[in-house]
Tab-separated table of C-alpha atoms and ligand atoms in Angstrom:
chain	number	residue	atom	x	y	z
C	9	MET	CA	56.387	-99.686	139.865
C	10	ASP	CA	55.698	-102.762	137.748
C	11	SER	CA	58.783	-105.052	137.592
C	12	LEU	CA	59.195	-104.755	133.811
C	13	LYS	CA	58.969	-100.982	134.079
C	14	GLU	CA	61.466	-101.014	136.943
C	15	LYS	CA	63.954	-103.054	134.899
C	16	PHE	CA	63.503	-100.637	131.998
C	17	ALA	CA	64.065	-97.602	134.250
C	18	ALA	CA	67.278	-99.156	135.572
C	19	LYS	CA	68.591	-99.433	132.007
C	20	ALA	CA	67.179	-96.211	130.547
C	21	GLY	CA	68.821	-93.773	132.979
C	22	PRO	CA	72.415	-94.903	132.367
C	23	ALA	CA	71.770	-95.369	128.607
C	24	ALA	CA	70.509	-91.764	128.290
C	25	ALA	CA	73.572	-90.491	130.158
C	26	GLU	CA	75.836	-92.583	127.894
C	27	VAL	CA	74.216	-91.224	124.720
C	28	LYS	CA	74.479	-87.656	126.016
C	29	ALA	CA	78.199	-88.162	126.705
C	30	LEU	CA	78.712	-89.828	123.319
C	31	ILE	CA	77.149	-86.827	121.545
C	32	LYS	CA	79.258	-84.431	123.604
C	33	GLU	CA	82.540	-86.260	122.970
C	34	LYS	CA	82.053	-87.699	119.502
C	35	GLY	CA	79.221	-85.604	118.082
C	36	ASP	CA	81.398	-84.245	115.273
C	37	VAL	CA	82.545	-87.669	114.004
C	38	LYS	CA	81.120	-88.307	110.545
C	39	LEU	CA	79.108	-91.439	109.852
C	40	GLY	CA	79.299	-91.085	106.067
C	41	GLU	CA	77.957	-87.658	105.046
C	42	TYR	CA	76.503	-86.818	108.441
C	43	THR	CA	77.740	-86.425	111.993
C	44	VAL	CA	76.929	-88.510	115.056
C	45	ALA	CA	75.159	-85.449	116.524
C	46	GLN	CA	72.890	-85.083	113.478
C	47	VAL	CA	71.951	-88.760	113.589
C	48	TYR	CA	70.957	-88.535	117.261
C	49	GLN	CA	69.468	-85.056	117.263
C	50	GLY	CA	66.560	-85.186	114.868
C	51	MET	CA	68.400	-85.208	111.488
C	52	LYS	CA	68.633	-81.405	111.597
C	53	SER	CA	69.740	-79.889	108.267
C	54	MET	CA	70.267	-83.292	106.614
C	55	ILE	CA	68.914	-83.114	103.075
C	56	GLY	CA	66.781	-86.228	102.853
C	57	MET	CA	63.727	-85.325	100.809
C	58	VAL	CA	62.467	-83.106	98.038
C	59	THR	CA	59.783	-80.468	98.690
C	60	GLU	CA	58.734	-78.249	95.792
C	61	THR	CA	56.256	-75.919	97.484
C	62	SER	CA	58.441	-73.890	99.870
C	63	LYS	CA	61.971	-73.458	101.203
C	64	LEU	CA	63.096	-72.299	104.644
C	65	ASP	CA	66.200	-70.175	105.105
C	66	PRO	CA	67.533	-70.076	108.708
C	67	ASN	CA	68.040	-66.321	108.611
C	68	GLU	CA	65.454	-65.047	106.191
C	69	GLY	CA	62.583	-67.423	106.937
C	70	ILE	CA	60.144	-69.076	104.595
C	71	ARG	CA	59.772	-68.500	100.853
C	72	PHE	CA	56.861	-70.009	98.985
C	73	ARG	CA	57.990	-70.811	95.439
C	74	GLY	CA	60.572	-68.066	95.844
C	75	TYR	CA	58.288	-65.420	97.379
C	76	THR	CA	58.634	-64.066	100.921
C	77	ILE	CA	55.603	-63.400	103.135
C	78	PRO	CA	55.744	-59.586	102.669
C	79	GLU	CA	55.903	-60.104	98.889
C	80	LEU	CA	52.923	-62.428	98.989
C	81	ARG	CA	50.894	-60.055	101.152
C	82	GLU	CA	51.372	-57.579	98.349
C	83	LYS	CA	51.122	-59.794	95.262
C	84	LEU	CA	48.489	-62.439	95.984
C	85	PRO	CA	44.856	-61.777	95.045
C	86	LYS	CA	42.589	-60.319	97.729
C	87	THR	CA	38.857	-59.950	98.237
C	88	PRO	CA	37.471	-56.723	96.703
C	89	GLY	CA	38.656	-53.923	98.983
C	90	GLY	CA	40.532	-56.460	101.150
C	91	THR	CA	44.104	-56.064	102.364
C	92	GLU	CA	45.143	-59.626	103.204
C	93	PRO	CA	45.891	-62.404	100.696
C	94	LEU	CA	43.438	-65.155	99.834
C	95	PRO	CA	44.686	-68.645	100.795
C	96	GLU	CA	43.201	-69.845	97.496
C	97	GLY	CA	46.010	-67.864	95.846
C	98	ILE	CA	48.870	-69.360	97.844
C	99	PHE	CA	47.530	-72.844	97.126
C	100	TYR	CA	47.611	-72.040	93.397
C	101	LEU	CA	51.161	-70.729	93.772
C	102	MET	CA	52.365	-73.786	95.699
C	103	LEU	CA	50.733	-76.217	93.275
C	104	LEU	CA	51.749	-74.546	90.012
C	105	GLY	CA	54.764	-72.421	90.955
C	106	GLU	CA	53.157	-69.327	89.381
C	107	LEU	CA	51.418	-66.315	90.862
C	108	PRO	CA	47.650	-66.568	90.346
C	109	THR	CA	45.402	-63.917	88.850
C	110	GLU	CA	42.257	-62.893	90.740
C	111	GLU	CA	40.336	-65.124	88.370
C	112	ASP	CA	42.565	-68.116	89.203
C	113	ALA	CA	41.963	-67.629	92.937
C	114	LEU	CA	38.239	-67.239	92.374
C	115	HIS	CA	38.195	-70.423	90.297
C	116	ILE	CA	39.775	-72.392	93.169
C	117	GLY	CA	37.378	-70.808	95.674
C	118	ASN	CA	34.383	-71.821	93.562
C	119	ASP	CA	35.747	-75.337	93.128
C	120	TRP	CA	36.268	-75.738	96.897
C	121	ALA	CA	32.761	-74.359	97.573
C	122	ARG	CA	31.320	-77.028	95.238
C	123	ARG	CA	33.257	-79.777	97.011
C	124	ALA	CA	32.534	-78.577	100.554
C	125	ILE	CA	29.715	-80.908	101.614
C	126	VAL	CA	30.826	-83.018	104.576
C	127	PRO	CA	29.193	-86.468	104.777
C	128	LYS	CA	26.684	-86.684	107.632
C	129	HIS	CA	28.383	-89.656	109.295
C	130	VAL	CA	31.395	-87.438	110.067
C	131	PHE	CA	29.226	-85.208	112.266
C	132	ASP	CA	27.632	-88.326	113.799
C	133	VAL	CA	31.087	-89.616	114.735
C	134	LEU	CA	32.020	-86.263	116.290
C	135	ASP	CA	28.731	-86.148	118.197
C	136	LYS	CA	29.561	-89.472	119.847
C	137	LEU	CA	32.809	-88.164	121.361
C	138	PRO	CA	32.854	-86.742	124.889
C	139	ALA	CA	32.694	-82.936	124.565
C	140	SER	CA	35.886	-82.779	126.642
C	141	THR	CA	37.855	-84.485	123.828
C	142	HIS	CA	40.693	-82.194	122.743
C	143	PRO	CA	39.799	-80.363	119.497
C	144	MET	CA	42.885	-81.775	117.737
C	145	THR	CA	41.790	-85.333	118.611
C	146	GLN	CA	38.347	-84.520	117.223
C	147	PHE	CA	39.933	-83.027	114.116
C	148	VAL	CA	42.024	-86.136	113.413
C	149	ILE	CA	39.040	-88.428	114.032
C	150	ALA	CA	36.895	-86.365	111.632
C	151	ILE	CA	39.607	-86.513	108.943
C	152	LEU	CA	39.769	-90.289	109.278
C	153	ALA	CA	35.969	-90.547	109.296
C	154	MET	CA	35.985	-88.728	105.933
C	155	GLN	CA	38.327	-91.409	104.535
C	156	THR	CA	35.251	-93.395	103.459
C	157	GLU	CA	35.172	-90.874	100.584
C	158	SER	CA	38.710	-91.521	99.364
C	159	ILE	CA	38.775	-91.576	95.582
C	160	PHE	CA	42.424	-92.653	95.619
C	161	ALA	CA	41.744	-95.648	97.901
C	162	ALA	CA	38.796	-96.729	95.733
C	163	ALA	CA	40.788	-96.368	92.506
C	164	TYR	CA	43.766	-98.245	93.973
C	165	ALA	CA	41.515	-101.097	95.119
C	166	LYS	CA	40.100	-101.316	91.588
C	167	GLY	CA	43.569	-101.278	90.070
C	168	VAL	CA	45.089	-98.170	88.535
C	169	ASN	CA	48.248	-97.308	86.607
C	170	LYS	CA	50.801	-95.658	88.926
C	171	LYS	CA	51.205	-92.767	86.455
C	172	GLU	CA	47.645	-91.750	87.332
C	173	TYR	CA	48.004	-91.796	91.135
C	174	TRP	CA	48.473	-88.053	91.321
C	175	SER	CA	45.115	-87.418	89.685
C	176	TYR	CA	43.201	-89.296	92.426
C	177	VAL	CA	45.380	-87.759	95.146
C	178	TYR	CA	44.508	-84.365	93.648
C	179	GLU	CA	40.763	-85.098	93.898
C	180	ASP	CA	41.023	-86.310	97.513
C	181	SER	CA	43.199	-83.351	98.465
C	182	MET	CA	40.845	-80.802	96.947
C	183	ASN	CA	37.848	-82.430	98.659
C	184	LEU	CA	39.658	-82.521	101.989
C	185	ILE	CA	40.744	-78.880	101.813
C	186	ALA	CA	37.231	-77.840	100.805
C	187	ARG	CA	35.637	-79.656	103.753
C	188	LEU	CA	38.073	-78.827	106.561
C	189	PRO	CA	36.614	-75.384	107.414
C	190	ARG	CA	33.172	-76.945	107.997
C	191	VAL	CA	34.680	-79.713	110.119
C	192	ALA	CA	36.749	-77.249	112.170
C	193	ALA	CA	33.744	-74.972	112.714
C	194	TYR	CA	31.601	-77.947	113.722
C	195	ILE	CA	34.133	-79.005	116.352
C	196	TYR	CA	34.354	-75.439	117.664
C	197	ARG	CA	30.616	-74.767	117.833
C	198	ARG	CA	29.898	-78.179	119.326
C	199	LYS	CA	32.524	-77.835	122.056
C	200	TYR	CA	32.195	-74.175	122.960
C	201	LYS	CA	28.890	-72.830	121.604
C	202	ASN	CA	26.369	-75.410	122.822
C	203	GLY	CA	26.255	-77.146	119.454
C	204	VAL	CA	24.592	-74.174	117.762
C	205	HIS	CA	26.010	-74.487	114.257
C	206	ILE	CA	26.234	-71.867	111.516
C	207	GLU	CA	25.574	-72.710	107.867
C	208	PRO	CA	28.298	-71.835	105.341
C	209	ASP	CA	27.814	-68.702	103.253
C	210	PRO	CA	28.550	-69.650	99.625
C	211	LYS	CA	29.255	-66.000	98.738
C	212	LEU	CA	32.296	-65.913	101.020
C	213	ASP	CA	35.864	-66.939	100.239
C	214	TRP	CA	37.298	-70.062	101.908
C	215	ALA	CA	38.903	-68.332	104.936
C	216	GLY	CA	36.138	-65.725	105.290
C	217	ASN	CA	33.621	-68.539	105.358
C	218	LEU	CA	35.631	-70.322	108.047
C	219	ALA	CA	35.497	-67.201	110.243
C	220	HIS	CA	31.758	-66.927	109.513
C	221	MET	CA	30.997	-70.577	110.407
C	222	LEU	CA	33.034	-70.234	113.603
C	223	GLY	CA	30.754	-67.325	114.501
C	224	TYR	CA	33.042	-64.352	113.743
C	225	ASP	CA	31.610	-62.027	111.101
C	226	GLU	CA	33.626	-58.919	111.864
C	227	ASP	CA	35.542	-57.840	108.742
C	228	ASN	CA	38.883	-57.598	110.537
C	229	MET	CA	38.544	-61.128	111.946
C	230	LYS	CA	37.921	-62.335	108.400
C	231	SER	CA	41.070	-60.467	107.297
C	232	LEU	CA	43.002	-62.055	110.153
C	233	MET	CA	41.722	-65.481	109.141
C	234	ARG	CA	42.908	-64.904	105.541
C	235	LEU	CA	46.357	-63.891	106.781
C	236	TYR	CA	46.458	-66.743	109.333
C	237	MET	CA	45.440	-69.315	106.704
C	238	THR	CA	48.105	-67.968	104.338
C	239	ILE	CA	51.127	-67.826	106.658
C	240	HIS	CA	50.631	-71.255	108.285
C	241	VAL	CA	50.337	-73.260	105.047
C	242	ASP	CA	53.833	-74.648	104.662
C	243	HIS	CA	57.344	-74.560	106.143
C	244	GLU	CA	59.288	-76.780	103.708
C	245	GLY	CA	59.229	-80.560	104.057
C	246	GLY	CA	61.053	-81.526	107.245
C	247	ASN	CA	58.739	-80.108	109.929
C	248	VAL	CA	56.783	-82.794	111.771
C	249	SER	CA	53.365	-82.232	110.146
C	250	ALA	CA	54.717	-81.964	106.592
C	251	HIS	CA	57.161	-84.810	107.015
C	252	ALA	CA	54.594	-87.133	108.599
C	253	THR	CA	52.117	-86.448	105.771
C	254	HIS	CA	54.826	-87.077	103.168
C	255	LEU	CA	56.113	-90.208	104.931
C	256	VAL	CA	52.726	-91.864	105.393
C	257	GLY	CA	51.703	-90.854	101.877
C	258	SER	CA	54.829	-92.565	100.539
C	259	ALA	CA	53.314	-95.917	101.575
C	260	LEU	CA	50.408	-94.973	99.261
C	261	SER	CA	48.135	-94.498	102.235
C	262	ASP	CA	45.454	-92.174	100.842
C	263	PRO	CA	45.474	-88.389	101.506
C	264	TYR	CA	43.028	-88.719	104.427
C	265	MET	CA	45.334	-91.203	106.192
C	266	ALA	CA	48.451	-89.220	105.339
C	267	PHE	CA	47.015	-85.867	106.422
C	268	ALA	CA	45.652	-87.358	109.671
C	269	ALA	CA	49.204	-88.513	110.460
C	270	GLY	CA	50.452	-84.995	109.830
C	271	MET	CA	47.815	-83.586	112.149
C	272	THR	CA	48.681	-85.932	115.009
C	273	GLY	CA	52.201	-84.513	114.668
C	274	LEU	CA	50.952	-80.942	114.574
C	275	ALA	CA	49.184	-81.664	117.878
C	276	GLY	CA	52.544	-81.916	119.687
C	277	PRO	CA	53.453	-79.011	122.016
C	278	LEU	CA	56.878	-78.608	120.391
C	279	HIS	CA	55.120	-78.106	117.042
C	280	GLY	CA	51.640	-76.668	116.338
C	281	LEU	CA	50.225	-77.037	119.835
C	282	ALA	CA	52.730	-74.367	120.885
C	283	ASN	CA	50.121	-71.722	119.913
C	284	GLN	CA	47.821	-73.062	122.639
C	285	GLU	CA	50.745	-73.318	125.055
C	286	VAL	CA	51.767	-69.690	124.489
C	287	LEU	CA	48.332	-68.421	125.460
C	288	SER	CA	48.138	-70.633	128.555
C	289	TRP	CA	51.618	-69.507	129.564
C	290	ILE	CA	50.823	-65.801	129.153
C	291	LEU	CA	47.487	-66.117	130.962
C	292	LYS	CA	49.208	-67.905	133.843
C	293	LEU	CA	51.723	-65.078	134.060
C	294	ARG	CA	48.890	-62.560	134.251
C	295	GLU	CA	46.990	-64.638	136.785
C	296	GLU	CA	50.057	-64.944	139.037
C	297	LEU	CA	50.443	-61.162	138.961
C	298	GLY	CA	46.748	-60.483	139.523
C	299	GLY	CA	45.985	-59.134	136.001
C	300	GLY	CA	47.026	-56.031	134.057
C	301	LEU	CA	50.318	-55.436	132.291
C	302	PRO	CA	53.379	-57.043	133.891
C	303	SER	CA	56.635	-55.105	134.132
C	304	GLU	CA	59.661	-56.194	132.111
C	305	SER	CA	61.388	-57.465	135.243
C	306	GLN	CA	58.325	-59.547	136.157
C	307	ILE	CA	58.389	-61.113	132.682
C	308	GLU	CA	62.104	-61.741	133.099
C	309	GLU	CA	61.499	-63.558	136.407
C	310	TYR	CA	58.683	-65.604	134.861
C	311	ILE	CA	60.879	-66.732	131.940
C	312	LYS	CA	63.725	-67.639	134.297
C	313	LYS	CA	61.332	-69.638	136.468
C	314	THR	CA	59.979	-71.474	133.402
C	315	LEU	CA	63.529	-72.466	132.456
C	316	ALA	CA	64.477	-73.394	136.035
C	317	ASP	CA	61.421	-75.677	136.206
C	318	GLY	CA	62.796	-77.578	133.196
C	319	LYS	CA	60.070	-76.347	130.820
C	320	VAL	CA	60.319	-74.692	127.437
C	321	VAL	CA	59.348	-71.087	126.800
C	322	PRO	CA	56.585	-71.678	124.244
C	323	GLY	CA	56.665	-69.698	121.010
C	324	TYR	CA	60.452	-69.286	121.146
C	325	GLY	CA	63.144	-71.294	119.381
C	326	HIS	CA	63.119	-73.227	116.150
C	327	ALA	CA	64.751	-76.287	114.662
C	328	VAL	CA	65.849	-74.389	111.525
C	329	LEU	CA	65.228	-70.642	111.944
C	330	ARG	CA	67.926	-68.525	113.566
C	331	LYS	CA	66.141	-65.151	113.443
C	332	THR	CA	62.673	-63.787	114.220
C	333	ASP	CA	60.130	-65.782	112.225
C	334	PRO	CA	58.655	-63.594	109.446
C	335	ARG	CA	55.296	-65.199	110.271
C	336	PHE	CA	55.622	-63.604	113.738
C	337	THR	CA	56.466	-60.276	112.096
C	338	ALA	CA	53.448	-60.499	109.753
C	339	GLN	CA	51.169	-60.933	112.777
C	340	GLN	CA	52.906	-58.134	114.665
C	341	ASP	CA	52.276	-55.987	111.616
C	342	PHE	CA	48.610	-56.997	111.680
C	343	TYR	CA	48.392	-55.889	115.317
C	344	ASN	CA	50.044	-52.561	114.513
C	345	ASN	CA	47.819	-51.881	111.497
C	346	TYR	CA	44.424	-53.230	112.482
C	347	ILE	CA	44.242	-53.175	116.278
C	348	ARG	CA	46.704	-50.782	117.922
C	349	PRO	CA	45.467	-47.608	116.165
C	350	ASN	CA	42.097	-48.192	117.891
C	351	GLY	CA	43.605	-48.831	121.311
C	352	LYS	CA	46.246	-51.096	122.779
C	353	ASP	CA	45.383	-54.713	123.518
C	354	ASP	CA	46.942	-55.911	126.792
C	355	LEU	CA	47.766	-59.438	125.656
C	356	CYS	CA	49.235	-58.229	122.352
C	357	GLU	CA	51.310	-55.718	124.312
C	358	ILE	CA	52.578	-58.501	126.587
C	359	VAL	CA	53.698	-60.395	123.463
C	360	GLN	CA	55.704	-57.330	122.372
C	361	MET	CA	57.258	-57.087	125.856
C	362	ILE	CA	58.207	-60.773	125.856
C	363	TYR	CA	59.818	-60.218	122.441
C	364	LYS	CA	62.037	-57.588	124.048
C	365	VAL	CA	62.855	-59.512	127.230
C	366	ALA	CA	63.060	-63.199	126.241
C	367	PRO	CA	65.809	-63.384	123.567
C	368	PRO	CA	68.749	-62.260	125.764
C	369	ILE	CA	67.668	-64.617	128.574
C	370	LEU	CA	67.303	-67.568	126.201
C	371	GLU	CA	70.614	-66.717	124.576
C	372	SER	CA	72.353	-66.576	127.956
C	373	THR	CA	71.576	-70.287	128.534
C	374	GLY	CA	74.251	-70.982	125.923
C	375	LYS	CA	72.366	-73.980	124.552
C	376	ILE	CA	69.203	-72.652	122.873
C	377	LYS	CA	70.186	-72.244	119.227
C	378	ASN	CA	67.442	-69.781	118.322
C	379	PRO	CA	66.350	-67.299	121.010
C	380	TRP	CA	63.836	-65.601	118.694
C	381	PRO	CA	60.029	-65.954	118.469
C	382	ASN	CA	58.327	-68.321	116.041
C	383	VAL	CA	54.864	-68.142	114.455
C	384	ASP	CA	53.106	-69.472	117.562
C	385	ALA	CA	54.303	-66.648	119.828
C	386	HIS	CA	51.754	-64.246	118.353
C	387	SER	CA	48.790	-66.027	116.809
C	388	GLY	CA	46.756	-66.729	119.948
C	389	VAL	CA	46.617	-63.161	121.250
C	390	LEU	CA	45.232	-61.922	117.919
C	391	LEU	CA	42.486	-64.547	117.951
C	392	THR	CA	41.753	-63.713	121.594
C	393	HIS	CA	41.443	-60.037	120.660
C	394	TYR	CA	38.526	-60.863	118.359
C	395	GLY	CA	36.849	-62.985	121.023
C	396	MET	CA	38.157	-66.466	120.234
C	397	VAL	CA	39.401	-67.219	123.742
C	398	GLU	CA	39.281	-71.021	123.561
C	399	HIS	CA	43.004	-71.564	123.191
C	400	ASP	CA	42.910	-75.353	122.954
C	401	PHE	CA	41.169	-74.840	119.593
C	402	TYR	CA	43.983	-72.792	118.020
C	403	THR	CA	45.967	-75.729	116.648
C	404	VAL	CA	42.925	-76.833	114.624
C	405	LEU	CA	43.111	-73.528	112.736
C	406	PHE	CA	46.814	-74.137	112.137
C	407	GLY	CA	45.881	-77.607	110.829
C	408	VAL	CA	43.247	-76.309	108.402
C	409	SER	CA	45.866	-73.985	106.923
C	410	ARG	CA	48.659	-76.590	106.913
C	411	ALA	CA	46.473	-78.827	104.728
C	412	LEU	CA	47.101	-76.509	101.778
C	413	GLY	CA	50.865	-76.939	101.836
C	414	VAL	CA	51.200	-80.584	102.749
C	415	LEU	CA	48.491	-81.728	100.345
C	416	ALA	CA	49.921	-79.651	97.469
C	417	SER	CA	53.192	-81.445	98.235
C	418	LEU	CA	51.487	-84.828	98.366
C	419	ILE	CA	50.040	-84.273	94.877
C	420	TRP	CA	53.571	-83.485	93.670
C	421	ASP	CA	54.992	-86.533	95.468
C	422	ARG	CA	52.724	-88.799	93.446
C	423	ALA	CA	53.145	-86.824	90.201
C	424	LEU	CA	56.928	-87.195	90.473
C	425	GLY	CA	56.607	-90.867	91.401
C	426	HIS	CA	58.566	-90.584	94.664
C	427	PRO	CA	59.021	-94.070	96.165
C	428	ILE	CA	58.279	-95.301	99.662
C	429	GLU	CA	60.437	-93.488	102.237
C	430	ARG	CA	62.729	-95.742	104.175
C	431	PRO	CA	65.830	-94.129	105.713
C	432	GLY	CA	68.433	-96.283	107.426
C	433	SER	CA	69.052	-96.377	111.162
C	434	MET	CA	71.795	-97.633	113.468
C	435	THR	CA	72.008	-98.906	117.029
C	436	THR	CA	74.143	-97.067	119.603
C	437	GLU	CA	76.342	-100.161	119.680
C	438	GLY	CA	76.755	-99.904	115.908
C	439	ILE	CA	77.581	-96.206	116.129
C	440	LYS	CA	80.214	-96.841	118.798
C	441	LYS	CA	81.818	-99.583	116.650
C	442	LYS	CA	81.796	-97.307	113.597
C	443	ILE	CA	83.446	-94.477	115.562
C	444	ALA	CA	86.082	-96.915	116.866
C	445	SER	CA	86.835	-98.158	113.341
C	446	ILE	CA	87.041	-94.566	111.962
C	447	GLU	CA	89.394	-93.577	114.804
C	448	ALA	CA	91.523	-96.722	114.358
C	449	LYS	CA	92.088	-95.755	110.713
C	450	GLY	CA	93.309	-92.375	111.979
G	24	LIG	N1	62.688	-72.789	125.865
G	24	LIG	C1	63.493	-73.537	126.638
G	24	LIG	N2	64.428	-74.376	126.146
G	24	LIG	C2	64.562	-74.415	124.814
G	24	LIG	C3	63.782	-73.633	123.947
G	24	LIG	C4	62.800	-72.799	124.533
G	24	LIG	N3	61.980	-72.062	123.786
G	24	LIG	N4	64.154	-73.888	122.686
G	24	LIG	C5	65.134	-74.806	122.748
G	24	LIG	N5	65.386	-75.135	124.028
G	24	LIG	C6	66.323	-76.133	124.554
G	24	LIG	C7	65.985	-77.514	124.012
G	24	LIG	O1	64.931	-78.094	124.757
G	24	LIG	C8	67.324	-78.213	124.145
G	24	LIG	O2	67.504	-78.545	125.497
G	24	LIG	P1	68.282	-79.918	125.947
G	24	LIG	O3	69.632	-79.824	125.329
G	24	LIG	O4	68.263	-79.841	127.422
G	24	LIG	O5	67.473	-81.042	125.389
G	24	LIG	C9	68.317	-77.095	123.789
G	24	LIG	O6	67.627	-75.860	124.058
G	24	LIG	C10	68.778	-77.090	122.350
G	24	LIG	O7	67.624	-77.065	121.528
G	24	LIG	P2	67.672	-76.392	120.064
G	24	LIG	O8	68.658	-77.157	119.265
G	24	LIG	O9	67.863	-74.924	120.189
G	24	LIG	O10	66.191	-76.613	119.555
G	24	LIG	P3	65.554	-77.906	118.877
G	24	LIG	O11	65.843	-77.819	117.420
G	24	LIG	O12	65.932	-79.149	119.576
G	24	LIG	O13	64.018	-77.656	119.143
G	24	LIG	C11	62.007	-76.395	119.254
G	24	LIG	C12	63.287	-76.677	118.442
G	24	LIG	C13	61.103	-75.499	118.437
G	24	LIG	C14	61.282	-77.726	119.507
G	24	LIG	C15	62.406	-75.717	120.585
G	24	LIG	O14	63.014	-74.471	120.291
G	24	LIG	C16	61.236	-75.529	121.532
G	24	LIG	O15	60.939	-76.457	122.285
G	24	LIG	N6	60.564	-74.329	121.508
G	24	LIG	C17	59.392	-74.104	122.337
G	24	LIG	C18	58.167	-74.771	121.727
G	24	LIG	C19	57.728	-74.059	120.463
G	24	LIG	O16	57.589	-72.849	120.407
G	24	LIG	N7	57.464	-74.831	119.398
G	24	LIG	C20	56.966	-74.305	118.113
G	24	LIG	C21	58.053	-74.242	117.049
G	24	LIG	C22	57.543	-73.715	115.720
G	24	LIG	C23	56.574	-74.673	115.130
G	24	LIG	O17	56.843	-75.787	114.756
G	24	LIG	N8	55.351	-74.262	115.107
G	24	LIG	O18	54.367	-75.126	114.809
């Protein structure tokens, strides 16, 4: 080991043990409004920002402007004869706080279709990357390559009244959302389908067109894409992708920069990349057992081994939720309504078995606060069912959907004139001194 690295290692080990002990012994001491444990452990449940578009309840799950996912599956506009909501509608709801009519959703769809042309240099940039580049890296690079089009950045450089910022952020956000399906499909077709690309179909809705450009024209895959693009949009403001977008946007970095930051966060395996991880983890289980359906006790052993190896069980747990994620339930419902009546799907069945077996094991560790499945536990097996087996692409789909929520929020951030975000921090030395002074005062 390099000498600098060696010196660091000698300090880091004992420091980590000291911090762990400090949290254990003094975690409940309050540093002002918040405890030592909250300051060290990711600011969980601290209220530190305003998000208008959605609110997460630990037990009930997400509500978008007051509406639950089952309510939205019923109330949001659909394609003629369709059964799943149009993402155009949830964007309208998040932006305006009102349920859209069919005409409102159609208006947004037409607007996005008009804005959907991706500048050629973005494809040129993607074409220069090694095909092995992870799809999320390609996605972030493409978003940044599109930044040449930023209307906000151009207006700011020219000089613009701060009251008008939101209007330029709105234009950039709408352009970005409109273009992301084409970018995502380009990455997919380039990496997995020999670069044979599919032109958009202007008659299709935003999510239906995404499925089409990816190469999936089956009606039920289009329905799945509409549901997928609706349930992944937003999860209030503190999750990594939303928070990173909000934080970077607060420096008045334009929406392309801010959204790219959010997407680099989504690419983490504890966040959006978990959907890829779940599929890899399930496939490995099947491979180890030689295929077919595992028994419950085999799943139990596999989960215990994952934990014993010091790894996380992907798709389980949450920083806020304390019950089964309603986004998981919506996908389970999709399986039961669209797929199961025509014959069981092995991978989807394995997901149902894990749902039965995993929670008690995770709970028995005594430390995992939420033993229940999150959104990522189910999404990959549904996509696989319709033939999209390239699991390292899944997080890109999550990212396309997440754009709707975080960019609606970004427009609001500028409309409300939120300032640059700059929370305070302390050193461990400072925290220890503060605890000592609090304890001395009795
Ligand atoms: N498997 C194994 N261990 C887990 C676990 C899981 N699924 N969930 C939590 N833990 C562990 C934590 O790693 C932590 O261990 P240490 O004390 O040794 O560090 C302990 O249990 C307490 O963690 P927690 O307070 O319950 O959970 P956090 O708020 O710290 O983390 C995570 C929340 C979602 C990151 C966590 O549950 C996890 O890693 N889950 C697996 C990955 C995953 O599914 N991520 C997607 C989450 C949803 C999302 O954002 N989608 O995009």
